[in-house]
Coordinates of C-alpha atoms in Angstrom, one line a residue:
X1 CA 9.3 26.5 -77.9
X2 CA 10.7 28.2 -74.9
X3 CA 8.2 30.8 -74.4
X4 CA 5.7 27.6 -74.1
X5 CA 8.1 26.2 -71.6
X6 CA 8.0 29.5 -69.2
X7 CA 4.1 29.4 -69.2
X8 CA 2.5 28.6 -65.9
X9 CA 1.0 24.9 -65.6
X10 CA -3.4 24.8 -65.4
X11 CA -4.5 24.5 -62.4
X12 CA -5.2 25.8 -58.6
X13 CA -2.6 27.3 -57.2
X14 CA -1.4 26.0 -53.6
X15 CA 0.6 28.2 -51.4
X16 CA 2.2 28.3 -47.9
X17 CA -0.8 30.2 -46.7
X18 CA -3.4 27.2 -48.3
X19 CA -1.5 24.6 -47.1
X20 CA -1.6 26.0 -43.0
X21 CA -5.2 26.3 -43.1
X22 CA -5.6 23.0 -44.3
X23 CA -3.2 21.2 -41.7
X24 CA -5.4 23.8 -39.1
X25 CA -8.5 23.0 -40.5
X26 CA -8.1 18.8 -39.8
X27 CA -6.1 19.6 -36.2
X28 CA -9.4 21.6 -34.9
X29 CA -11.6 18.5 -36.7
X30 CA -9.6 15.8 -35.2
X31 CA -8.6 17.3 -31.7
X32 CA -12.5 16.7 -30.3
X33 CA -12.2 13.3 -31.4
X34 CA -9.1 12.0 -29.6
X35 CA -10.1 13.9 -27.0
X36 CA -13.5 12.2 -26.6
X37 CA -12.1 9.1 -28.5
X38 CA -8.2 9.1 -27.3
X39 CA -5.8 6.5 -29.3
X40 CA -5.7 4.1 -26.5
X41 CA -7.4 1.0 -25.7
X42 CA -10.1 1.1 -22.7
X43 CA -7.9 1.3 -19.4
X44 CA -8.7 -1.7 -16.6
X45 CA -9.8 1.1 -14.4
X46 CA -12.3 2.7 -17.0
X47 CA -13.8 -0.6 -17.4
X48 CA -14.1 -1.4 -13.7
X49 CA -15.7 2.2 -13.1
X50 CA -19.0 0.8 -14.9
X51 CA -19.3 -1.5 -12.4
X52 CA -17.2 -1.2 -9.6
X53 CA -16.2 2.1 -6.9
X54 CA -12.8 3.4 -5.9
X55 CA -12.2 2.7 -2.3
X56 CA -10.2 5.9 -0.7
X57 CA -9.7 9.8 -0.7
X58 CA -8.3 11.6 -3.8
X59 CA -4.8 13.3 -3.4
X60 CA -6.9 16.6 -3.0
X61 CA -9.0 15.3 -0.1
X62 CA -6.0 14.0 2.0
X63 CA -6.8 14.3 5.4
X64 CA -3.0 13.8 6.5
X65 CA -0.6 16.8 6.4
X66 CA 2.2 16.4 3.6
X67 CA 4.3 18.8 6.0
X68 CA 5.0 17.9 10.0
X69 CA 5.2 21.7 11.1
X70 CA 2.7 22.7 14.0
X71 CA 0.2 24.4 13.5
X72 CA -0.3 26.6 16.4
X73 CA -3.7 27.1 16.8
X74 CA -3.6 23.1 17.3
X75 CA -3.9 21.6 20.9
X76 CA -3.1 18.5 22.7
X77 CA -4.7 19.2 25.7
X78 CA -8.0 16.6 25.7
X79 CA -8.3 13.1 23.7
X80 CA -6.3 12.3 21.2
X81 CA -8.4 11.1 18.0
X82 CA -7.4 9.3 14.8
X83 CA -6.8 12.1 12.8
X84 CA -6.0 10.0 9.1
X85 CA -6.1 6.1 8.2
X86 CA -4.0 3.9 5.9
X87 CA -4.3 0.8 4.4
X88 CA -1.7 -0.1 2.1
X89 CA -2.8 -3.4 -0.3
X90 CA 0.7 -4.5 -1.5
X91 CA 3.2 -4.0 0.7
X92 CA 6.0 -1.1 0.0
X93 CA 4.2 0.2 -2.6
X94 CA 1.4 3.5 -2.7
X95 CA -1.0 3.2 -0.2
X96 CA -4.6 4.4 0.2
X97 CA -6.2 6.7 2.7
X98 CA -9.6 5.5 3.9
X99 CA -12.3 7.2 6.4
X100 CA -13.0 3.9 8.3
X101 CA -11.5 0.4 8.2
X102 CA -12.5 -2.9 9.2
X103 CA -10.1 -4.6 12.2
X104 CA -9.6 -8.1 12.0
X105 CA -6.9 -10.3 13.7
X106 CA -4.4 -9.6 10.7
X107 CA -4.7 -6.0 11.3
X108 CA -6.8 -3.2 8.9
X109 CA -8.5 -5.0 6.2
X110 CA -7.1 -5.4 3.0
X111 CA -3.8 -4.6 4.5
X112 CA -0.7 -5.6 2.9
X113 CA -2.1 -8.9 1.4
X114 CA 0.3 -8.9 -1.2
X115 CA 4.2 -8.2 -1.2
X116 CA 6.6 -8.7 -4.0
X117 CA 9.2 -11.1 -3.9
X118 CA 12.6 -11.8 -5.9
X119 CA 14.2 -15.1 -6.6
X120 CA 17.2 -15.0 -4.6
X121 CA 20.4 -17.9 -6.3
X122 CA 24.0 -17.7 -6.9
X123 CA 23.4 -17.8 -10.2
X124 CA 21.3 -16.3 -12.9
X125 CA 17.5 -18.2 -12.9
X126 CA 16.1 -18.3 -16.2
X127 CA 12.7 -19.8 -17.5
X128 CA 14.6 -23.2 -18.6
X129 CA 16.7 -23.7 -15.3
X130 CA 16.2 -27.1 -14.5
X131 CA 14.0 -27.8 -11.2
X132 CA 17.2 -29.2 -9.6
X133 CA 18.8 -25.8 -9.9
X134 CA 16.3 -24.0 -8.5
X135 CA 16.2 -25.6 -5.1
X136 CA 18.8 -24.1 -4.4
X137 CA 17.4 -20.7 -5.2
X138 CA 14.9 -18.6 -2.6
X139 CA 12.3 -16.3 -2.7
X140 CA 12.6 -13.0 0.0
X141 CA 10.1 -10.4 -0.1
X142 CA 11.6 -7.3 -1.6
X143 CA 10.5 -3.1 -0.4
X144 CA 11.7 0.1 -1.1
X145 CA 14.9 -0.5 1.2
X146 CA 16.3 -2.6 -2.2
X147 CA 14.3 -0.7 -4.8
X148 CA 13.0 3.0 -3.6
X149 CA 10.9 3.0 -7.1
X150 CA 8.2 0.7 -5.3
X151 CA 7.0 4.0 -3.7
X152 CA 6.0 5.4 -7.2
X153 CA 3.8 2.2 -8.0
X154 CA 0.1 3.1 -7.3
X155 CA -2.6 0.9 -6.1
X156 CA -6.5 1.5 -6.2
X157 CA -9.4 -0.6 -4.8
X158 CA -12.5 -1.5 -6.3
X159 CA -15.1 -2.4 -4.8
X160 CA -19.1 -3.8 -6.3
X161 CA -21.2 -1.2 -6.4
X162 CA -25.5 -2.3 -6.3
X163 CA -26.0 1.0 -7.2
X164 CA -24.3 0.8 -10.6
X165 CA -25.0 -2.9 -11.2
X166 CA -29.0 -1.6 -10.7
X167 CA -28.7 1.4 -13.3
X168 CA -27.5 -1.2 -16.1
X169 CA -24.2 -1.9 -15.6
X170 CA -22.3 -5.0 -16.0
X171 CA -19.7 -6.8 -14.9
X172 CA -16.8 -6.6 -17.7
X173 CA -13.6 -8.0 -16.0
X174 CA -13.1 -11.0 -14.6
X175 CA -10.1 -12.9 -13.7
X176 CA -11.3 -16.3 -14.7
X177 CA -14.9 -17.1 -16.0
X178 CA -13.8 -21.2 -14.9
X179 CA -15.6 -20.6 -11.9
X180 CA -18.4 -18.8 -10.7
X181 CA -18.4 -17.4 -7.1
X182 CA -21.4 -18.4 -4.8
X183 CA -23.6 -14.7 -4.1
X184 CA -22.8 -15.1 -0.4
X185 CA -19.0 -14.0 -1.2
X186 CA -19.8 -12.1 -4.4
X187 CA -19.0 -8.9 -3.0
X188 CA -15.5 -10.2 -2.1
X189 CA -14.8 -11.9 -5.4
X190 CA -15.6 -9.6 -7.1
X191 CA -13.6 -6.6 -5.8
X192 CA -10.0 -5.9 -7.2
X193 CA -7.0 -4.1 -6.8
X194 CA -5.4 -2.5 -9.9
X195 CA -1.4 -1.9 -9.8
X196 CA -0.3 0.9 -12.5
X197 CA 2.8 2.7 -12.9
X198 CA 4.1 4.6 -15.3
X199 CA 5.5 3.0 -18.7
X200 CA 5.8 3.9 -22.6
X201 CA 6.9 1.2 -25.0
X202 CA 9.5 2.9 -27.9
X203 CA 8.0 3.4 -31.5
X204 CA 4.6 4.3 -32.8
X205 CA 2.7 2.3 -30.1
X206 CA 3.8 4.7 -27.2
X207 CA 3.7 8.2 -29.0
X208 CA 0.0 7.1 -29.4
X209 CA -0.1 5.8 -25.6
X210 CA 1.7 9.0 -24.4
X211 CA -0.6 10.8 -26.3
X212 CA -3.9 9.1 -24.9
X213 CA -2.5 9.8 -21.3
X214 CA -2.3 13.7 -22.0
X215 CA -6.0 14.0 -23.9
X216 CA -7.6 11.7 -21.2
X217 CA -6.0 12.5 -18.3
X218 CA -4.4 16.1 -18.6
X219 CA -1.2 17.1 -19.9
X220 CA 1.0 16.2 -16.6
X221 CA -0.4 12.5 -17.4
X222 CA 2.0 9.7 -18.7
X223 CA 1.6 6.1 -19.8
X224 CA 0.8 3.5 -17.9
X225 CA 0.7 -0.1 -17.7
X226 CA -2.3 -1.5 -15.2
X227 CA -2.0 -5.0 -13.2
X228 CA -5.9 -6.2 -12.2
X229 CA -5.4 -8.8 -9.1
X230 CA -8.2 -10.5 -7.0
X231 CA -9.1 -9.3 -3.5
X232 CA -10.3 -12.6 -2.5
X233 CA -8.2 -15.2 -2.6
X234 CA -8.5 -17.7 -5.6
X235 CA -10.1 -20.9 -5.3
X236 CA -8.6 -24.2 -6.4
X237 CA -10.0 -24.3 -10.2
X238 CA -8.6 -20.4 -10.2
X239 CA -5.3 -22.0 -8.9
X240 CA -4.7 -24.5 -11.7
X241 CA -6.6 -22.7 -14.7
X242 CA -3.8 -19.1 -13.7
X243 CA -0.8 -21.7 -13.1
X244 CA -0.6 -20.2 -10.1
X245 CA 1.8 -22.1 -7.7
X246 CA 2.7 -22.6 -4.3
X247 CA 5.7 -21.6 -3.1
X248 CA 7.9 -20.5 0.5
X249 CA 8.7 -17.1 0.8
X250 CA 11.4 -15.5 3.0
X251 CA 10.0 -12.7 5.2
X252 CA 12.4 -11.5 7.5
X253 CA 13.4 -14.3 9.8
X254 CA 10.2 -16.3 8.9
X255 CA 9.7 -18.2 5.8
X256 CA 5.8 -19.0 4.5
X257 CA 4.1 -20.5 2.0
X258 CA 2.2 -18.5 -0.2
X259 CA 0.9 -18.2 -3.6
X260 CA 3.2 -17.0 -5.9
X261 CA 0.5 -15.3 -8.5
X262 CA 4.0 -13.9 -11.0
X263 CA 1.9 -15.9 -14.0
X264 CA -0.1 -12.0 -13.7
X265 CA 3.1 -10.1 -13.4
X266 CA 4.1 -7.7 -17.3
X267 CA 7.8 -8.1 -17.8
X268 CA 7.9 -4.1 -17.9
X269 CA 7.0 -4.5 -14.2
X270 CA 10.7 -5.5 -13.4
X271 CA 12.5 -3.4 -15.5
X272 CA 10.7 -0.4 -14.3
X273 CA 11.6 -1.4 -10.5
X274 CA 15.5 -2.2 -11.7
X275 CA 14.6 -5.8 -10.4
X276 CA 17.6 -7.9 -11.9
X277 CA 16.3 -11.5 -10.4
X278 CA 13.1 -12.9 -11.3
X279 CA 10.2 -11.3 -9.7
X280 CA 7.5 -12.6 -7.8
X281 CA 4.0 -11.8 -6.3
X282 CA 2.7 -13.6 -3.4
X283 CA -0.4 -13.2 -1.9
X284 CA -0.5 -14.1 1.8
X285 CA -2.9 -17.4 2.5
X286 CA -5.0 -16.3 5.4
X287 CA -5.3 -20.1 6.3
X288 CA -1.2 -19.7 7.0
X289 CA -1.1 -16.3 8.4
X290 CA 2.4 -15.7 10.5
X291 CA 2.2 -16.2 14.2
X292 CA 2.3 -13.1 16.3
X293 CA 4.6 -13.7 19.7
X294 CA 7.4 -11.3 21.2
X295 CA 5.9 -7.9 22.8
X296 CA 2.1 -9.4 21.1
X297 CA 0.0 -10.2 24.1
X298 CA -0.6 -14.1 24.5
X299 CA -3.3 -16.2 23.7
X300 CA -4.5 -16.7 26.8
X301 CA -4.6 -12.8 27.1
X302 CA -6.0 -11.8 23.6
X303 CA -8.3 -15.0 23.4
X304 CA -6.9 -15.8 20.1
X305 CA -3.0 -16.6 18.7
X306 CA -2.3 -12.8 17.2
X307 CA -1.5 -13.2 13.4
X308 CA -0.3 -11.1 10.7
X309 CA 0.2 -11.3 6.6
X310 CA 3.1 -9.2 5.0
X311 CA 3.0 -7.0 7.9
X312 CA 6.8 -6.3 9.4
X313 CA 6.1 -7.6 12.9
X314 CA 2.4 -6.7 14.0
X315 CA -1.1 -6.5 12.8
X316 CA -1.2 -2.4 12.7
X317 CA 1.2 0.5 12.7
X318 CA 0.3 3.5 14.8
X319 CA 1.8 6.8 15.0
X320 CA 1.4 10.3 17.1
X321 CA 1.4 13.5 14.6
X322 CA 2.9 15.1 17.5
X323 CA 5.8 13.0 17.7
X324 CA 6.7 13.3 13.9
X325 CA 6.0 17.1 14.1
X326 CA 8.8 17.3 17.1
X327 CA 10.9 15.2 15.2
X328 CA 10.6 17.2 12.4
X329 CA 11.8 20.2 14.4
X330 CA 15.3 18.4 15.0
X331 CA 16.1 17.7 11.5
X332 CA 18.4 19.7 9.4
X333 CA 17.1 20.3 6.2
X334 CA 17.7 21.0 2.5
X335 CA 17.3 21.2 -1.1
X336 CA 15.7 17.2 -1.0
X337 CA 14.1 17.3 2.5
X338 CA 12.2 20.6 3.4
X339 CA 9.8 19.3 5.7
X340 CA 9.1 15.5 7.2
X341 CA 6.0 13.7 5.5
X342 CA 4.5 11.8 8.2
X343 CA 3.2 9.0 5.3
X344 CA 7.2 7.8 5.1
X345 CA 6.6 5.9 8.4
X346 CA 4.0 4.1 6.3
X347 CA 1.4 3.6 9.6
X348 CA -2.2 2.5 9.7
X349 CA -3.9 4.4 12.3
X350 CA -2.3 8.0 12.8
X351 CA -3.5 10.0 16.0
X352 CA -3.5 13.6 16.8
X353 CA -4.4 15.8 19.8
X354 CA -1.9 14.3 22.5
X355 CA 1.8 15.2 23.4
X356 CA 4.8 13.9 21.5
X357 CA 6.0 10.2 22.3
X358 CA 2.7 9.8 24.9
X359 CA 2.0 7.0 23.1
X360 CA 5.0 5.1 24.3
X361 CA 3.7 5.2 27.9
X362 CA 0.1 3.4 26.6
X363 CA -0.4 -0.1 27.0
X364 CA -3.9 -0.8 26.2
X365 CA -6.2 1.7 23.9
X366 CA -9.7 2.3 23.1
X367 CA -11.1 4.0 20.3
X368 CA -14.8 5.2 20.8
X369 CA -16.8 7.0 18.7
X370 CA -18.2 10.5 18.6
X371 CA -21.9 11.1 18.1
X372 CA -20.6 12.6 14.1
X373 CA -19.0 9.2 13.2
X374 CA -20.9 6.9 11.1
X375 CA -19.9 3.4 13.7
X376 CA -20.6 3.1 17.1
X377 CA -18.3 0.5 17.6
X378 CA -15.4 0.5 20.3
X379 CA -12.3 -0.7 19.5
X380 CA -9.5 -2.0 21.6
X381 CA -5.7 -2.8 21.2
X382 CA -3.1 -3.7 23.0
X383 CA 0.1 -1.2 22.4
X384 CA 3.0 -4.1 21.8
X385 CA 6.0 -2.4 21.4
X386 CA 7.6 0.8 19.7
X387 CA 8.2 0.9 16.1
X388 CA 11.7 0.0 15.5
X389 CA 13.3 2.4 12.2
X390 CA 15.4 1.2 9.3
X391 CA 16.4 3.2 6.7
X392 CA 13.0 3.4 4.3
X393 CA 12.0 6.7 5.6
X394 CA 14.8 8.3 3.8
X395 CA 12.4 7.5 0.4
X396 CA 10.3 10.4 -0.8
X397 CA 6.5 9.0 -0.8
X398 CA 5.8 11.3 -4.0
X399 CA 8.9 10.3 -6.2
X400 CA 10.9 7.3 -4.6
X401 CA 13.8 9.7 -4.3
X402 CA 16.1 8.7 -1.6
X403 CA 17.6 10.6 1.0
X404 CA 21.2 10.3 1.8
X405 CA 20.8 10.8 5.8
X406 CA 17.8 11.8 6.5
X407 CA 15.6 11.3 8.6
X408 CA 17.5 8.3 9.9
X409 CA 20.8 10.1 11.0
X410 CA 18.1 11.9 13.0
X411 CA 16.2 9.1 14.2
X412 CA 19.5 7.4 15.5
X413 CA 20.7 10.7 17.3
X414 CA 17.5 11.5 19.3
X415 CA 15.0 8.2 19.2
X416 CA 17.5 5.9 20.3
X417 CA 15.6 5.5 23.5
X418 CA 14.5 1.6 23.6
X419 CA 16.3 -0.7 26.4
X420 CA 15.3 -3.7 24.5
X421 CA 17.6 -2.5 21.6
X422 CA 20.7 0.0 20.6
X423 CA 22.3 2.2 18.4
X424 CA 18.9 2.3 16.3
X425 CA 15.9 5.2 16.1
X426 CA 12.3 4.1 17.4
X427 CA 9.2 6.3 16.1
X428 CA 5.9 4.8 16.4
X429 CA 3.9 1.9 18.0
X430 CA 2.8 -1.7 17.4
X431 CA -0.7 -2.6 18.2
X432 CA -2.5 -6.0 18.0
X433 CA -6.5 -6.1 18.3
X434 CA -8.2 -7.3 20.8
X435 CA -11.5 -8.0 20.4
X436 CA -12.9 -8.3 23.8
X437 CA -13.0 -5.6 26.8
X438 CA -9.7 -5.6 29.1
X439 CA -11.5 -3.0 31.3
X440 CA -14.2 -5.5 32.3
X441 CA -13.0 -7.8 34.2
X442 CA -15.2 -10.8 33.6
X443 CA -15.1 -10.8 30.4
X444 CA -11.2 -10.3 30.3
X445 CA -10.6 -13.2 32.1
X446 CA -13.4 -15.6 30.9
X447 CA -11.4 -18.2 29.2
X448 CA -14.2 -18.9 26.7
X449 CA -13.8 -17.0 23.2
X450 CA -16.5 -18.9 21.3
X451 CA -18.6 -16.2 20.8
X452 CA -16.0 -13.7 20.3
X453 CA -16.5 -11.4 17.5
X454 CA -13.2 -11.8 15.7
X455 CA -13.5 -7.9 14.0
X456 CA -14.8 -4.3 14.7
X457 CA -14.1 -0.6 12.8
X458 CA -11.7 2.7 13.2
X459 CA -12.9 5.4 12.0
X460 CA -11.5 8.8 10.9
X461 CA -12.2 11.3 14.2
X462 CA -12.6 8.3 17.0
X463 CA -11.3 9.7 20.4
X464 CA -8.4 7.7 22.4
X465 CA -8.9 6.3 25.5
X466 CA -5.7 5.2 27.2
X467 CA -7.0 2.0 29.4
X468 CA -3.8 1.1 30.8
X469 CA 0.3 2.4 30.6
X470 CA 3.3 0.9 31.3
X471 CA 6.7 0.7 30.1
X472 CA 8.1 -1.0 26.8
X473 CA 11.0 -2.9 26.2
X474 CA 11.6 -4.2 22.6
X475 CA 11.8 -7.8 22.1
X476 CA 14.2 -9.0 18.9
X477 CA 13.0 -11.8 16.6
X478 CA 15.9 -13.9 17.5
X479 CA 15.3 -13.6 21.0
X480 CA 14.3 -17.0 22.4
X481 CA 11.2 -16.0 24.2
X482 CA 9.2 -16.7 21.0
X483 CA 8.0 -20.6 21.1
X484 CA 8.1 -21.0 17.1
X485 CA 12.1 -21.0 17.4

């Protein structure tokens, strides 16, 4: 009976060896089909590429230096010329580099339309706070000063693309099929901005996310979570059927209302940005745009009341590479700050080719075309004021890391040069568009504007004329020279 016992059991016999070329054999089956077919659900971008085209340069064509040291075969002797533009869609987050731009009164389009926004209280808001409560409660826009994260959330534009839609594609997202938008404004309904930024839910549902990321989008990838918003803004029947709401908003010293679009907001949003109150997203009405005054040329001299959205102070941001680069120079640096990336000033329009801090002697600018670019247009502005600094450069563009002095310990020490205000660093310009000729004088002081043409284009490569200089003096927003006070 124990002999029997010690015989070995019928049968194939599996070994070590077997079993490893089995477990090799499905890994080289499978591993084409997650990479064709990854684990994930189709992304909001994915979808909107059958339809729709990215608006902006890839991080590999970026026309603006990540470094500010000289080059020295460059020159500033001859016109200056825009040498990178920047249009950033919500306000504090990434922005996007563009080749051209359209100008209208509220500065480059698409511009800062929408800006974040926390419910400020002296005591916790929750979903079932009475109304009464919350009155006393108020919404102020929130930036990468309060949460330095913001600079890590990324933010793409789509745009229709006739091509596509004529080679069979069709449209796959939409925001609200309520309401259909008339074909005269279907290219603006129909273009979107998607907010992502990295996220991975715990448990089986992100191993499979975080392993859709890598086989889709390369092994540096990570999970995301996507946000679609409109670029137009949303009609009435929109309004009520996304319980969308009106609300005021605290911007600076001005307070707004806008539409408060949170009902579109992931909860992940706010934990990701450390956000303890509730969280907001306002998109600016551009029937309620905020008044322009201060260093802002009047009406009578523009021909129309300047305006901006979520904009700090002024339509557009300018800056002179030259200046950053000889800022640059002055800064000590170390382990978290080797060189100064111009994008931490965050400006629209950035020129190149002229001296350090000429800008700050120009008044009134031109852009005009070269016989390469793809407009002919000329564009004006009128240079308000220099570009007063807070603390937000200290944030790393790339990673939201903050800097514990620099570059505003910099900025203080050799930009404190503005008689209109002390004790603070001033890098930059202000500039409000004007849309008709200061340099001819009938038409600059015709007082009728009814045929005005309220927009025109920059473009990438567009020299600088300088049409008049003068000094600047920075006007406060308290100060009492502004009417709306």
């Amino acid at each position: 009976m124990g002999y029997e016992a010690d015989l070995p059991r019928p049968g194939p016999v599996v070994g070590p060896g077997s079993i490893f070329l089995i477990v090799v054999t499905i890994i080289v089956f499978l591993l084409p089909v997650f990479i064709y077919f990854p684990p994930t659900l189709p992304s909001v971008t994915e979808a909107l590429l059958q339809t729709h085209t990215r608006i902006g340069l890839d991080d590999s064509e970026r026309l603006l230096p990540r470094h500010s040291k000289r080059d020295s075969r460059a020159s500033n002797a001859g016109p200056g010329r825009i040498q990178s533009l920047w249009i950033f869609p919500v306000k504090s987050c990434k922005g996007i580099e563009v080749l051209e731009s359209k100008v209208v009164p509220a500065g480059l389009e698409y511009d800062r339309i929408y800006t974040f926004a926390q419910l400020k209280s002296p005591f916790p808001v929750g979903l079932d706070t009475p109304d009464e409560a919350k009155k006393e409660c108020s919404w102020e826009f929130i930036s990468q000063r309060q949460f330095p994260r913001l600079a890590t959330v990324h933010v793409d534009l789509y745009v229709p693309d006739i091509r596509k839609a004529r080679s069979g594609g069709h449209q796959v997202l939409s925001l609200d099929n309520t309401s259909k938008s008339s074909s005269a404004n279907a290219a603006l309904v129909d273009s979107f901005i998607v907010i992502h930024f990295p996220w991975q839910e715990r448990g089986l549902g992100g191993t499979l996310a975080w392993l859709g990321a890598k086989l889709s989008r390369g092994l540096h990838a990570v999970p995301e979570k996507e946000i679609i918003l409109p670029v137009s803004f949303p009609s009435e029947d929109e309004i009520e059927a996304r319980k969308y709401t009106w609300e005021p908003v605290k911007i600076w010293r001005d307070t707004v209302t806008a539409l408060n679009m949170e009902a579109d907001l992931p909860r992940e949003l706010r934990l990701y940005l450390g956000v303890s109150n509730k969280l907001g997203l306002f998109r600016v009405d551009p029937a309620r745009l905020r008044k322009v005054y201060r260093n802002a040329p009047k009406k009578e001299e523009a021909g129309y009341q300047p305006v901006t959205g979520w904009q700090d102070a002024y339509p557009v941001h300018m800056l002179n590479l030259s200046s950053v680069q000889d800022l640059d120079a002055k800064i000590d640096k170390d382990d978290n700050l080797k060189s100064l990336d111009p994008l931490r000033f965050r400006a629209n329009i950035i020129v190149d080719g002229v001296e350090a801090y000429e800008e700050e002697t120009w008044k009134t600018i031109r852009f005009n075309p070269r016989a390469s670019n793809k407009r002919q247009d000329k564009t004006t502005f009128h240079v308000s004021c220099r570009t007063v600094r807070c603390k937000m450069p200290n944030i790393d563009q790339e990673t939201g890391f903050r800097h514990p002095a620099e570059p505003d310990r910099s900025l203080r020490k050799y930009r404190d040069v503005d008689p209109g205000i002390k004790g603070v660093g001033c890098l930059g310009m202000q500039l409000t568009p004007l849309f008709r000729d200061p340099s001819t004088e009938a038409e600059a002081a015709s007082p009728d504007t009814s045929d005005m043409v309220m927009d025109s284009w920059v473009e990438v490569g567009m020299d600088v004329e300088v049409l008049s200089r003068g000094p600047h003096r920075y006007a406060r927003m308290f100060e009492t020279d502004r009417p709306d006070i």
